[in-house]
Each structure stands twice: as structure tokens, then as C-alpha cells.
mmCIF file of C-alpha atoms in Angstrom:
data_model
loop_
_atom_site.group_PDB
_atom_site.id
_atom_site.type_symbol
_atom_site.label_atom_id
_atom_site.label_comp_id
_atom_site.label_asym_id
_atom_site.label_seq_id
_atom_site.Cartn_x
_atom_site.Cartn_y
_atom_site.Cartn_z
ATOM 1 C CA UNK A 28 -56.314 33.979 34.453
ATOM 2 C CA UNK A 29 -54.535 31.408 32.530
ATOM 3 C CA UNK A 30 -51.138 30.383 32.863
ATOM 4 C CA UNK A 31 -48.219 30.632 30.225
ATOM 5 C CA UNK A 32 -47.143 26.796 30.032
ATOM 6 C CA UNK A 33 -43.495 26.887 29.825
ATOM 7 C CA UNK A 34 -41.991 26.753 26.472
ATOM 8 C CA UNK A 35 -41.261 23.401 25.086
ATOM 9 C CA UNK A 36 -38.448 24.111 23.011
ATOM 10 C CA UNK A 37 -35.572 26.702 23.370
ATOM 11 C CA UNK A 38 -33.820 29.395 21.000
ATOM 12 C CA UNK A 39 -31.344 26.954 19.799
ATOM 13 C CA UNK A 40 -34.733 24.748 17.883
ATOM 14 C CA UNK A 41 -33.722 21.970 20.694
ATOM 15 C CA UNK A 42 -36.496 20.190 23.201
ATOM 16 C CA UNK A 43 -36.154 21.577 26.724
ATOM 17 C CA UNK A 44 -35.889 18.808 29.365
ATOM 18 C CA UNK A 45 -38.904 19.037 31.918
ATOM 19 C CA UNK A 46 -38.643 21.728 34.668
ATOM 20 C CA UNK A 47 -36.876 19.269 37.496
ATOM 21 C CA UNK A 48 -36.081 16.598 35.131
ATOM 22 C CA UNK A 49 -33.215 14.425 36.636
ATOM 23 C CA UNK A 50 -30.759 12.552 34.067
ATOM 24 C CA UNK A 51 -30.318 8.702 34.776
ATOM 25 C CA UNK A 52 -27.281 7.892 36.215
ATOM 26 C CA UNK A 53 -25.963 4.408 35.759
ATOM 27 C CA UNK A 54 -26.346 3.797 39.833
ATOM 28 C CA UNK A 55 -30.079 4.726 38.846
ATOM 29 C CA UNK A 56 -29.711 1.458 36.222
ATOM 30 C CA UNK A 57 -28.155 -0.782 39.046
ATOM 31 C CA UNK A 58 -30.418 0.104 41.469
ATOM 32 C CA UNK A 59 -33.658 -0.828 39.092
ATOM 33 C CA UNK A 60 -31.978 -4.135 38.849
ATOM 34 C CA UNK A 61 -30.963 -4.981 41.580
ATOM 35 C CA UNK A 62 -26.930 -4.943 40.861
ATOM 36 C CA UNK A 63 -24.037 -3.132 41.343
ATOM 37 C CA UNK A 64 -23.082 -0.226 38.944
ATOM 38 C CA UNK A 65 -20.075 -1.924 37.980
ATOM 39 C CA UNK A 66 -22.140 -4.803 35.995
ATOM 40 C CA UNK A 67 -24.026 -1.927 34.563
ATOM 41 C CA UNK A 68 -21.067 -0.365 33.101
ATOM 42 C CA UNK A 69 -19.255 -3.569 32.065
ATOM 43 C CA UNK A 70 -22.379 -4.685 30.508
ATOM 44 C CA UNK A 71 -22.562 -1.295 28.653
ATOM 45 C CA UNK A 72 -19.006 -1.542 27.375
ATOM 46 C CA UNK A 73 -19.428 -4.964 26.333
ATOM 47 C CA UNK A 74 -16.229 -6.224 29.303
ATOM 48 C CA UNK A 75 -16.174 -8.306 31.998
ATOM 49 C CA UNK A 76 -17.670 -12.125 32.485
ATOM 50 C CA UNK A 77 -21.496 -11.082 32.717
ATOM 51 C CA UNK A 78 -24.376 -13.340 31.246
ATOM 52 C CA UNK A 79 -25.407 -12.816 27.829
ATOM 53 C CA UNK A 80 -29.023 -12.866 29.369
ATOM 54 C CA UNK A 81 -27.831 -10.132 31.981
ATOM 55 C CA UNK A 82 -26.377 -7.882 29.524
ATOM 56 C CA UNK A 83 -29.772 -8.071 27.565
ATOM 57 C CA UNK A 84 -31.576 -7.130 30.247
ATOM 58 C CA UNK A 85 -29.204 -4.028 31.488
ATOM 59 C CA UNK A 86 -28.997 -2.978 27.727
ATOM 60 C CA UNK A 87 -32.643 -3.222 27.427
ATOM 61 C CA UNK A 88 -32.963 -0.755 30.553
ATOM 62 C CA UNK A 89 -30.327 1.649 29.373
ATOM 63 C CA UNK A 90 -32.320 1.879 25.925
ATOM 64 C CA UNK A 91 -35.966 2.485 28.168
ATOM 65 C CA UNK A 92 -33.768 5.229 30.417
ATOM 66 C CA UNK A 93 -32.805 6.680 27.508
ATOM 67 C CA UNK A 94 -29.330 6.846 29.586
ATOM 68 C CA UNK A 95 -26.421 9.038 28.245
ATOM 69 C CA UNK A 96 -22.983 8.241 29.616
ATOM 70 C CA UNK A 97 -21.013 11.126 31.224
ATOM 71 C CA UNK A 98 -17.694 11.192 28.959
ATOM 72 C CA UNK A 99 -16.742 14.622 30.809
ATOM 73 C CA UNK A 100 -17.067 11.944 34.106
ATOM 74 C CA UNK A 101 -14.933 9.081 32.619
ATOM 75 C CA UNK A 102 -12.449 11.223 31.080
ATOM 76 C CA UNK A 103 -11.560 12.323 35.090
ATOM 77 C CA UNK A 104 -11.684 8.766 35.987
ATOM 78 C CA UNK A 105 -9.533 7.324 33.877
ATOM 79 C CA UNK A 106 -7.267 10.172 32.547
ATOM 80 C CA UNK A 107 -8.085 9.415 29.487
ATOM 81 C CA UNK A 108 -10.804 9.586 26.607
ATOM 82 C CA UNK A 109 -11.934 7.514 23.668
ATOM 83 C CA UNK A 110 -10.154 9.500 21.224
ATOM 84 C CA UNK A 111 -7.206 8.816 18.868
ATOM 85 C CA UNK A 112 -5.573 12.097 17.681
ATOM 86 C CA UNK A 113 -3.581 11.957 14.278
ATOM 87 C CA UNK A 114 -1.209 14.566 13.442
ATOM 88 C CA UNK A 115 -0.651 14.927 9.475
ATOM 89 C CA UNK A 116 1.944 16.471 7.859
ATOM 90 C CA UNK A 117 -0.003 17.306 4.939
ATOM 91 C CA UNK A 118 -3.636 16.864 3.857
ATOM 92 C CA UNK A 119 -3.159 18.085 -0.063
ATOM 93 C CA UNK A 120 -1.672 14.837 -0.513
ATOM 94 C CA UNK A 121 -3.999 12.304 -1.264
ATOM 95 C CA UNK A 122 -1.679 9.409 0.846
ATOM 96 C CA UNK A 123 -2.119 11.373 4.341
ATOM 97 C CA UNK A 124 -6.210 10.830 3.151
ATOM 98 C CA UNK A 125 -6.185 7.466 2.431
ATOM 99 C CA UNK A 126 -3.981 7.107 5.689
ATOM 100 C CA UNK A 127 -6.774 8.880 7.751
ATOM 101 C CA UNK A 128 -9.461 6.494 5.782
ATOM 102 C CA UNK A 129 -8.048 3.681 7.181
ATOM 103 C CA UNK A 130 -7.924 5.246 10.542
ATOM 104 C CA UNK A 131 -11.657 6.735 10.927
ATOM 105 C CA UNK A 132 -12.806 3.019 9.910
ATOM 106 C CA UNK A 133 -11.398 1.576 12.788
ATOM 107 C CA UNK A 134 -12.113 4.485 15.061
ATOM 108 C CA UNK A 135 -15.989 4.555 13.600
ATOM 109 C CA UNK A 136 -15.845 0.186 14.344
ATOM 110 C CA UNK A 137 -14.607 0.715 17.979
ATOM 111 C CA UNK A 138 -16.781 3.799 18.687
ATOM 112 C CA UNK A 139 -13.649 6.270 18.765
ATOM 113 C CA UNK A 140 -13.549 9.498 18.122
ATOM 114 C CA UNK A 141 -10.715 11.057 15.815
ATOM 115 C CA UNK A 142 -8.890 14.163 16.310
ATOM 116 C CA UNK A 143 -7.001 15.465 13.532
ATOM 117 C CA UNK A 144 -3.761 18.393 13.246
ATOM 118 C CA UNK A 145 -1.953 19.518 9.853
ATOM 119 C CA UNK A 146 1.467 20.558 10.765
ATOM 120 C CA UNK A 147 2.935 21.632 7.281
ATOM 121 C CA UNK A 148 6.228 19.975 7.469
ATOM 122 C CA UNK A 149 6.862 22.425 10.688
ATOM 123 C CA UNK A 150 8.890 20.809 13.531
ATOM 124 C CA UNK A 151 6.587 23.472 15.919
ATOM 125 C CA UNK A 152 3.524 22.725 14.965
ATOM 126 C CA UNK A 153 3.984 19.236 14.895
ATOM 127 C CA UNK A 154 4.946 19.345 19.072
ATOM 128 C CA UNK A 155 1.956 22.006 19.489
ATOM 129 C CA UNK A 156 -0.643 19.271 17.938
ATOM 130 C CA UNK A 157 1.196 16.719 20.047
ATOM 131 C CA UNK A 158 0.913 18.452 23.297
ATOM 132 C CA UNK A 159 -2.899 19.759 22.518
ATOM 133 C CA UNK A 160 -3.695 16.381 21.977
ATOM 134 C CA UNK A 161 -2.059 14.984 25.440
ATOM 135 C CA UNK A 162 -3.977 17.727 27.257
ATOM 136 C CA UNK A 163 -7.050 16.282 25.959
ATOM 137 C CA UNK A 164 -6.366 13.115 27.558
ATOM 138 C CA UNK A 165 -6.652 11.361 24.403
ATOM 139 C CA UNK A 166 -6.215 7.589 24.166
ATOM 140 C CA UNK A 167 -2.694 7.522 21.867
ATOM 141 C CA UNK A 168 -1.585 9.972 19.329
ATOM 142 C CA UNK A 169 -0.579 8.388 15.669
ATOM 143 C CA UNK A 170 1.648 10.590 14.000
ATOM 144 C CA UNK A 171 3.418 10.496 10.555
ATOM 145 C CA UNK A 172 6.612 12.181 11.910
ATOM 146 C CA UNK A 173 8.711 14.762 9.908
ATOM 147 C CA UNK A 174 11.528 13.951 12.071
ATOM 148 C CA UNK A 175 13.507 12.561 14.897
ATOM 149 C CA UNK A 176 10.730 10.487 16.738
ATOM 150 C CA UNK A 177 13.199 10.872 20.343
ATOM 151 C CA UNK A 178 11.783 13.896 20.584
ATOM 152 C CA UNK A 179 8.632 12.215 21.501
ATOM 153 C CA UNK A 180 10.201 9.088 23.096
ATOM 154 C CA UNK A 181 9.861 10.445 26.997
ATOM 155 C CA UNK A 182 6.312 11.328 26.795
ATOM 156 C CA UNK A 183 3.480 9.093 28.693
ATOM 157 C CA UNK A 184 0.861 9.657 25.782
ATOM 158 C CA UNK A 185 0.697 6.351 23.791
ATOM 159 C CA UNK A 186 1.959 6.567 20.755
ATOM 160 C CA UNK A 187 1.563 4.786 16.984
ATOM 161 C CA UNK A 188 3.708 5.974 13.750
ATOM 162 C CA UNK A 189 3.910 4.759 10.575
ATOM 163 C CA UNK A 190 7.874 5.593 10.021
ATOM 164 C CA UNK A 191 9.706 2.690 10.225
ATOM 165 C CA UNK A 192 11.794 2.559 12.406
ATOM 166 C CA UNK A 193 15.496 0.901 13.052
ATOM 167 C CA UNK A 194 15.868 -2.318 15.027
ATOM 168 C CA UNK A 195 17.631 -1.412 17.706
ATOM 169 C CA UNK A 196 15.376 1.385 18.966
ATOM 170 C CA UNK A 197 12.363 0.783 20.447
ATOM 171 C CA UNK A 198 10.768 4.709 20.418
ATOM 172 C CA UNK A 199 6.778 3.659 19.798
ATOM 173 C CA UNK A 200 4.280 1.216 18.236
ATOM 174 C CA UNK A 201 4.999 1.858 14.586
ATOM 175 C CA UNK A 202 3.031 0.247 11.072
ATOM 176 C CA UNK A 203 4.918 0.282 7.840
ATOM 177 C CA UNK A 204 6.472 -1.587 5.051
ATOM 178 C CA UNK A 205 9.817 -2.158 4.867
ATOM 179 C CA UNK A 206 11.382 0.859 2.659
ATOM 180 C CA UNK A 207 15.035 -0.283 2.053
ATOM 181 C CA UNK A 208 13.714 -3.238 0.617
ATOM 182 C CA UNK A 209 11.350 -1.583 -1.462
ATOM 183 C CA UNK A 210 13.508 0.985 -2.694
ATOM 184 C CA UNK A 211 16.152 -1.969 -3.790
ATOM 185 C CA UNK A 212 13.453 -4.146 -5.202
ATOM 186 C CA UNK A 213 12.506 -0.769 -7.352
ATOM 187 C CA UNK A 214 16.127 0.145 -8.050
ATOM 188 C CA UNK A 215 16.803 -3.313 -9.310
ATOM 189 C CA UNK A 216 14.008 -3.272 -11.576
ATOM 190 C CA UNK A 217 14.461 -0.471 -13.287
ATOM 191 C CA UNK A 218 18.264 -1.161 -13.725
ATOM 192 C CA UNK A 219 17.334 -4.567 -15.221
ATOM 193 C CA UNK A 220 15.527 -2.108 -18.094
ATOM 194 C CA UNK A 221 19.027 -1.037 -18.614
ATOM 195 C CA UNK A 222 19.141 2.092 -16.747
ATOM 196 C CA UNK A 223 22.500 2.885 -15.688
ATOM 197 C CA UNK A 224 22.495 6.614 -14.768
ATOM 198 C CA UNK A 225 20.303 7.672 -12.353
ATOM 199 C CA UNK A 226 19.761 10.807 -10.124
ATOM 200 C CA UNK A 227 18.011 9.700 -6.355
ATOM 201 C CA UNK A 228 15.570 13.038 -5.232
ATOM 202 C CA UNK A 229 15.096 12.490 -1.775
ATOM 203 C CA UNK A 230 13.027 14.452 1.078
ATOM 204 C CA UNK A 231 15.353 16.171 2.497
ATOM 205 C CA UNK A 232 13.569 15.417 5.812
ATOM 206 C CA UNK A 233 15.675 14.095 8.911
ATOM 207 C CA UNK A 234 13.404 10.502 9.543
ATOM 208 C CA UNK A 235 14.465 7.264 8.808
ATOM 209 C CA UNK A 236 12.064 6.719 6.093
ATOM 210 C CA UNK A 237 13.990 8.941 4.149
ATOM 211 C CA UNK A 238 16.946 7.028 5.533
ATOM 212 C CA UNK A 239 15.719 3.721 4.524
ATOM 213 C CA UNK A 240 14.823 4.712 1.325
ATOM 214 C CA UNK A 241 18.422 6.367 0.001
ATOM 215 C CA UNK A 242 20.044 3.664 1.132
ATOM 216 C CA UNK A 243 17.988 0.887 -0.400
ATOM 217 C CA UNK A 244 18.889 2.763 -3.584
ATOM 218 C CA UNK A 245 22.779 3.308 -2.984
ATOM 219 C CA UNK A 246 22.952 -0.312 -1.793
ATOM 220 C CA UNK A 247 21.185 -1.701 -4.875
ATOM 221 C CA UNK A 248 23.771 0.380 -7.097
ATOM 222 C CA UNK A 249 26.065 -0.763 -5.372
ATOM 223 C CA UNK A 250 25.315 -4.807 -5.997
ATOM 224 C CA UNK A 251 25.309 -3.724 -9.710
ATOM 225 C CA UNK A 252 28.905 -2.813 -9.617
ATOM 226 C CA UNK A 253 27.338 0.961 -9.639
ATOM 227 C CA UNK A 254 29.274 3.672 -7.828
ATOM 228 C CA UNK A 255 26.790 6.108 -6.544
ATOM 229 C CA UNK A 256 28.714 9.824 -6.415
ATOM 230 C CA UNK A 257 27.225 12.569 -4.219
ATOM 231 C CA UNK A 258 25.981 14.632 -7.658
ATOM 232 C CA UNK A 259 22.996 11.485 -8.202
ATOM 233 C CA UNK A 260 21.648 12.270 -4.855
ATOM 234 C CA UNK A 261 19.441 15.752 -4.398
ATOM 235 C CA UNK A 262 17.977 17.338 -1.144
ATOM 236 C CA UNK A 263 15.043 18.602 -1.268
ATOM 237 C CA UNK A 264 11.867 19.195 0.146
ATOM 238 C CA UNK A 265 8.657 17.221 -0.230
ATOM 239 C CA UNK A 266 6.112 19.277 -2.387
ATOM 240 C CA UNK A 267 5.277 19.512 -5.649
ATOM 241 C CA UNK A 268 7.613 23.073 -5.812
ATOM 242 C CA UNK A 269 10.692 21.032 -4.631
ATOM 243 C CA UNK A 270 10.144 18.366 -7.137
ATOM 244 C CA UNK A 271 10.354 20.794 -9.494
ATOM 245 C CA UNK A 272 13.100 22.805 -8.094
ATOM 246 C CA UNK A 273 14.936 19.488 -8.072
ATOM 247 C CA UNK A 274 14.439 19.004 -11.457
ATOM 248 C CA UNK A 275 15.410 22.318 -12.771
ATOM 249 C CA UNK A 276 18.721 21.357 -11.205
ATOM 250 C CA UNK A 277 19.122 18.311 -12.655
ATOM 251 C CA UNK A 278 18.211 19.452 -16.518
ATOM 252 C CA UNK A 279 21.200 22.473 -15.317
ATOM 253 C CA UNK A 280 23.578 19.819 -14.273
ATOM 254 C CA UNK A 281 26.414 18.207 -16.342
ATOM 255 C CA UNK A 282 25.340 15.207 -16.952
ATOM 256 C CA UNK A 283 21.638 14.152 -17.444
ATOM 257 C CA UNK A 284 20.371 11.108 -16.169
ATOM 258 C CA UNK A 285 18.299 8.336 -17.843
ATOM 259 C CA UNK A 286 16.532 7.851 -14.624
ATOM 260 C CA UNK A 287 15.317 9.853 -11.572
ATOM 261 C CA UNK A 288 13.773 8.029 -8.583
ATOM 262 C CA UNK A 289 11.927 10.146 -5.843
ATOM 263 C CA UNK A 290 11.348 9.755 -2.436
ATOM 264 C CA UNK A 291 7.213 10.335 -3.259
ATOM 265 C CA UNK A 292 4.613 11.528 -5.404
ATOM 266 C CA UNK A 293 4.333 14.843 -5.063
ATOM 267 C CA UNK A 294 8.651 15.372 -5.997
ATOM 268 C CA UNK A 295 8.012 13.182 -8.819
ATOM 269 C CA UNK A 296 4.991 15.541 -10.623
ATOM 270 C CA UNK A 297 6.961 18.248 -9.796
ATOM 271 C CA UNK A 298 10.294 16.899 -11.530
ATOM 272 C CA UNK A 299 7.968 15.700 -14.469
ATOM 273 C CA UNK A 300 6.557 19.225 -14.991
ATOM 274 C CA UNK A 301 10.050 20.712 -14.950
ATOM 275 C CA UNK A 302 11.026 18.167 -17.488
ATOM 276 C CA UNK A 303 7.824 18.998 -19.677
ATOM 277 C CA UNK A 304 8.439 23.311 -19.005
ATOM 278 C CA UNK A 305 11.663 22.127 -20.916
ATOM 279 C CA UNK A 306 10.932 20.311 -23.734
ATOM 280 C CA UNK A 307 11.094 16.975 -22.569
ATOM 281 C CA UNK A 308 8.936 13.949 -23.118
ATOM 282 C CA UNK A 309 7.831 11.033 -20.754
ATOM 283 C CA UNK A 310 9.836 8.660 -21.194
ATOM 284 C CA UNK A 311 10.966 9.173 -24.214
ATOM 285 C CA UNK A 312 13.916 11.522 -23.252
ATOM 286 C CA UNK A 313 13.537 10.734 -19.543
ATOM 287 C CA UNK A 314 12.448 8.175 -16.939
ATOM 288 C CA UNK A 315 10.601 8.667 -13.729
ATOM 289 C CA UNK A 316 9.457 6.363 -10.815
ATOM 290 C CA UNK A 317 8.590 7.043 -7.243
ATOM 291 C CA UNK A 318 7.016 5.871 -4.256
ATOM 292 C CA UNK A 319 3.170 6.058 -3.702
ATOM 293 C CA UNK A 320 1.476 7.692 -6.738
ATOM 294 C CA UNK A 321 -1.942 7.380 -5.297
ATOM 295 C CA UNK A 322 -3.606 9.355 -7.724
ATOM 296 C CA UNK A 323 -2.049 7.754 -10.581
ATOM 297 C CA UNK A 324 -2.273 9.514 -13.842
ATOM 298 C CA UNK A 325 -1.722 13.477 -14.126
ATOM 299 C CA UNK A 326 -2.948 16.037 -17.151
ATOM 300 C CA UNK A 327 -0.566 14.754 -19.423
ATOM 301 C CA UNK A 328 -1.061 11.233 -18.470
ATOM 302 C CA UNK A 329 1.599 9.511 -16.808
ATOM 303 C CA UNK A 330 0.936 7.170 -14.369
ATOM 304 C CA UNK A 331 3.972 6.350 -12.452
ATOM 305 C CA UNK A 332 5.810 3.737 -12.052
ATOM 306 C CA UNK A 333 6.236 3.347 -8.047
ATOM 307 C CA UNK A 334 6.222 1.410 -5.069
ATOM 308 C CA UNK A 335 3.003 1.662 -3.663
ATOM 309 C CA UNK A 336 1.860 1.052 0.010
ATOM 310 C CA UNK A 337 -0.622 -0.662 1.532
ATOM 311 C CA UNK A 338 -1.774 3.227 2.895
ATOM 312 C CA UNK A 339 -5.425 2.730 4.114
ATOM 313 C CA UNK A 340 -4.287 -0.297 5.953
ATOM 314 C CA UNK A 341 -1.827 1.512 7.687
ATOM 315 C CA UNK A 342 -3.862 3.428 8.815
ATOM 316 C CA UNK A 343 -6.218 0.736 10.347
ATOM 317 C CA UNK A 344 -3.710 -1.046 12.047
ATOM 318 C CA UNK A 345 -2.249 1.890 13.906
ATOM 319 C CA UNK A 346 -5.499 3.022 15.159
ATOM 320 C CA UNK A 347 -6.115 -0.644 16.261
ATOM 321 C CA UNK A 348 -2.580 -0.805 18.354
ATOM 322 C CA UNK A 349 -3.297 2.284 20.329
ATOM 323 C CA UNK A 350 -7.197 0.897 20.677
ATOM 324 C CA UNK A 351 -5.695 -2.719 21.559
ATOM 325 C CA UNK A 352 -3.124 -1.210 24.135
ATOM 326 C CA UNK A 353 -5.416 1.164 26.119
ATOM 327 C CA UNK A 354 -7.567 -2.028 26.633
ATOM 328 C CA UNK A 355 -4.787 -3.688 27.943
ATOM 329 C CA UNK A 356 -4.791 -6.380 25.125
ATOM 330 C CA UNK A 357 -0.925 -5.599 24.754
ATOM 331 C CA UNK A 358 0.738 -4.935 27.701
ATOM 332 C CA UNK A 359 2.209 -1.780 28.519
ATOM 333 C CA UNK A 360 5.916 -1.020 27.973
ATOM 334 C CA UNK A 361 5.521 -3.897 24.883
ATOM 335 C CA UNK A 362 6.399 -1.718 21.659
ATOM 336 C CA UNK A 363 5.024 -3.591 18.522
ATOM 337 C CA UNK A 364 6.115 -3.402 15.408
ATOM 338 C CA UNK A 365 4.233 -4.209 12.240
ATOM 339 C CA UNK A 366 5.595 -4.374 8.466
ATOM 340 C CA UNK A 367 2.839 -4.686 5.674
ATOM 341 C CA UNK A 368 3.471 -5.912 2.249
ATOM 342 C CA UNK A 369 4.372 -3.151 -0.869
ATOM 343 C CA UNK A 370 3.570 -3.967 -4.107
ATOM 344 C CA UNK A 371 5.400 -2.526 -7.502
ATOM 345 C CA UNK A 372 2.729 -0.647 -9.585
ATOM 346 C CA UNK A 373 4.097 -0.213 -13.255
ATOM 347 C CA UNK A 374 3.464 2.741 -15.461
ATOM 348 C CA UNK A 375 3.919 4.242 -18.408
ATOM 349 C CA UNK A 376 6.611 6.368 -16.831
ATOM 350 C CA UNK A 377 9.749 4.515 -17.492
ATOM 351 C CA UNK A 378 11.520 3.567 -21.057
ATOM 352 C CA UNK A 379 13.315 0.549 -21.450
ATOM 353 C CA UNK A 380 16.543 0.846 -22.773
#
């Protein structure tokens, strides 16, 4: 009577291991040659002062073993995983996916993993991501905040934005350009074109981005001998619907600008469209600028005239702070701050008067 040989491969399509098949464990590695399991695992993760000819010849064994680190192991060793979560207020707009570009690169270079939340501009689901993320023992968290960063400020979980953030707070690593100056340096040059009365749509949002960026703008008037009244600065929200909500009110109000600036992108196609729905031309009858038109040039198209950030770096270097940090490259407690150049893009969204 023959016997069934047991099958090689399961329901699933993948190879079954040998009945009483025993993984290699890295003490399996040290043992071979004749070191301690420490040197293995330094050697593996490319620390510590080993030989180069050592590491050759422990990498060249872990290759043979076919040996498969136990991340489910490490995690419970050292709290903590080789992960980098990023929680994204919105992923229709094409910054937030240059922004996580920039981040998977690194990640992807440093052999990270990347964890990703949408919280759609909700204060809740922003802290659920955040806390989901911390119970996965990830390394840091990088987060492009929708509000108050103290909220986070008492947490243990490392911790990258790219807000700004003022001087004399020191809340978490952050990477970003420096938005008052960029919103004066855009101001200035589109009053130098002669613009005089202009309408500021801003986010409506409670960070200091938003901060920063208003009061570049109401400064700059300012230095012009320009009194800014509270009628040239809207509240809003930050998609295209607000934008367009915001400009409804403006082509309503009693005096219409030359000019309107806006906080982003999306606000500024959705005041365009509500100046097209009316009759209006760009720029003909009305100016528009921004910051960050990523995907410059629309239907009709405009491409924007904007400040426009450095967004895929960004990215990269907050990914690399958290990965620097949890290395202990930067000590701990040491919050670094890091503010990239902006550029001015120009359009064919603003008249000259």
C-alpha cells in the first residue's frame, strides 16, 4: 500500500514548510559562527563597529539561512516598529500626494514602512488616526494638522508636522517654509502690478499656517500705506465648495475687488468658477493668486499665479527627522525645526493694472 506524500502546497497556492521544519533564529546565525547574537543583529542592521569582512560573512549566512527577522519579536522589544504613520487631511488634493511622495521615498530608502489616515478636515478623526497609530507602536507620526498642535504636545509618540510653527513654542519636529514671508513677498508683488483692492480668502482653520499667512498679507498692506478693513478678509473652509461659496460672496458684496488672494488651491478654483458661473473673465475683470497650485492649469486654462512649496521635499525631510531621532542621531527632547525655500510661480491669472 502506498503512502499519500503530504501535500506540497496549501489552499492559499503557497509552499508548505516541511513537516518539523524549524525557522532560523538569529542565535542559530551566531552560533554557526561562532559569535554572539548581538553582532548578528548589528551586522544585519548595518550598526555597531563590526568588520566590513565580518558583516560579509554574517550577511552571507543570513542569505544561505534564508533567515526572516521576527518584527512581531522586535516590536515587543523595543516598543516600537519601523513604521512612520502620516495622517492627511485630504487625499483629493494633489499637495497631500506629492507630500506623501516625498515621504514613501525616504521610508522605501530606509526600509520603513508607511501607514497612512484621511481625516477630512475632522478634529475626531484626526485624534482617532493619531491614537491608532500610537497603539501600533509606530516609530513617529507626521501629521499635517487642521488645528491646535497642543492637543498633541503631551503625547510620548514622536512627532513631525509640516505647520510652521511660532518661535516661542517648541510642540514637535516640524518642516516648512516660512508663510508670512511668502504671503508678503506675494502681496507685494502683486500690489507692485497696481492692485490696490484686494479681498484675502483664508481657511478658516484654527493653525498657524493660516495664521502666518493672513498676517503676511495684512502686514504687507499695511507697509503700502493700505488699511486692511475686516470686509477684505473671508472665512471659509478649504475645498473647492468654499472657494466658491467665498466667491459668491464677494461678487454679492459692495465693493468688488481687483484682487483675491487665497489661502490654497483648491479656494482659488473654486472662487474662479464662481467668477466664470457669473460672467466674469480671468483676469480680465478679475485677478486671482494663491498658494500651491500643484496642478497648474484647469479646463479653462488658468494657471495660477501662487507661491509654491517645495511639497515633495517636505515630505522627505519629515520622514527623515522621525527616522534620524528614533536612531538616536538627534537626541531626544531636541525639537528641530526646518524652513525650506518657496518659490513665486507666475501665471496667467493676474492683470496688471
Amino acid at each position: 500500500m502506498w503512502a499519500r506524500a503530504p501535500a506540497r502546497f496549501g489552499k492559499d497556492g503557497t509552499e508548505r514548510k516541511a513537516e518539523g521544519a524549524v525557522k532560523t533564529t538569529i542565535r542559530d546565525i551566531a552560533n554557526q559562527l561562532g559569535v554572539s547574537a548581538s553582532t548578528v543583529s548589528k551586522a544585519i542592521n548595518g550598526k555597531g563597529s563590526i568588520s566590513p569582512e565580518l558583516r560579509q560573512k554574517v550577511l552571507a549566512v543570513v542569505e544561505a539561512a534564508n533567515y526572516q527577522p521576527n518584527l512581531n519579536a522586535k516590536s515587543l522589544r523595543t516598543r516600537t516598529t519601523n513604521t512612520i504613520g502620516v495622517i492627511l487631511p485630504d487625499i483629493t488634493n494633489l499637495f497631500y500626494c506629492y507630500l506623501m511622495k516625498g515621504v514613501e521615498a525616504k521610508c522605501q530608502e530606509e526600509n520603513f514602512s508607511v501607514l497612512v489616515g484621511t481625516c477630512n478636515f475632522n478634529y475626531q478623526r484626526e485624534k482617532e488616526y493619531f491614537d491608532l497609530f500610537r497603539s501600533k507602536n509606530v516609530t513617529g507620526v507626521i501629521i499635517a494638522a487642521i488645528g491646535d498642535m497642543r492637543r498633541f504636545h503631551h503625547d510620548s509618540t514622536m512627532l513631525a508636522t509640516i505647520n510652521e510653527q511660532n518661535e516661542n513654542e517648541h510642540l514637535s519636529d516640524w518642516v516648512s517654509i516660512n508663510n508670512m514671508a511668502a504671503a508678503r513677498d506675494l502681496t507685494q508683488y502683486l500690489l507692485n502690478l497696481g492692485h490696490r483692492s484686494v479681498i484675502f480668502v483664508n481657511s478658516g482653520q484654527r493653525d498657524t499656517v493660516s495664521q502666518f499667512r493672513q498676517l503676511g498679507f495684512t502686514r504687507c498692506m499695511e507697509e503700502n500705506g493700505l488699511t486692511v478693513r475686516e470686509d477684505q478678509i473671508y472665512e471659509g473652509g478649504l475645498f473647492i465648495e468654499d472657494g466658491y461659496e467665498a466667491g459668491r460672496r464677494i461678487i454679492l458684496g459692495a465693493h468688488l475687488p481687483t484682487l483675491v488672494i487665497c489661502h490654497n488651491n483648491t479656494i482659488a478654483y473654486g472662487v474662479s468658477k464662481a467668477f466664470r458661473d457669473a460672467g466674469y473673465r480671468i483676469p480680465d475683470d478679475i485677478s486671482i493668486a494663491c498658494f500651491d497650485a500643484i496642478n497648474q492649469g484647469d479646463m479653462y486654462g488658468t494657471q495660477f499665479t501662487c507661491v509654491m512649496q517645495p511639497v515633495e521635499r517636505i515630505g522627505r525631510e519629515a520622514a527623515e527627522l522621525l527616522i534620524r531621532k528614533s536612531r538616536g542621531d538627534i537626541p531626544e527632547g531636541q525639537f528641530v525645526k526646518k524652513i525650506v525655500p518657496y518659490k513665486l510661480v507666475f501665471g496667467n491669472s493676474v492683470k496688471k493694472l
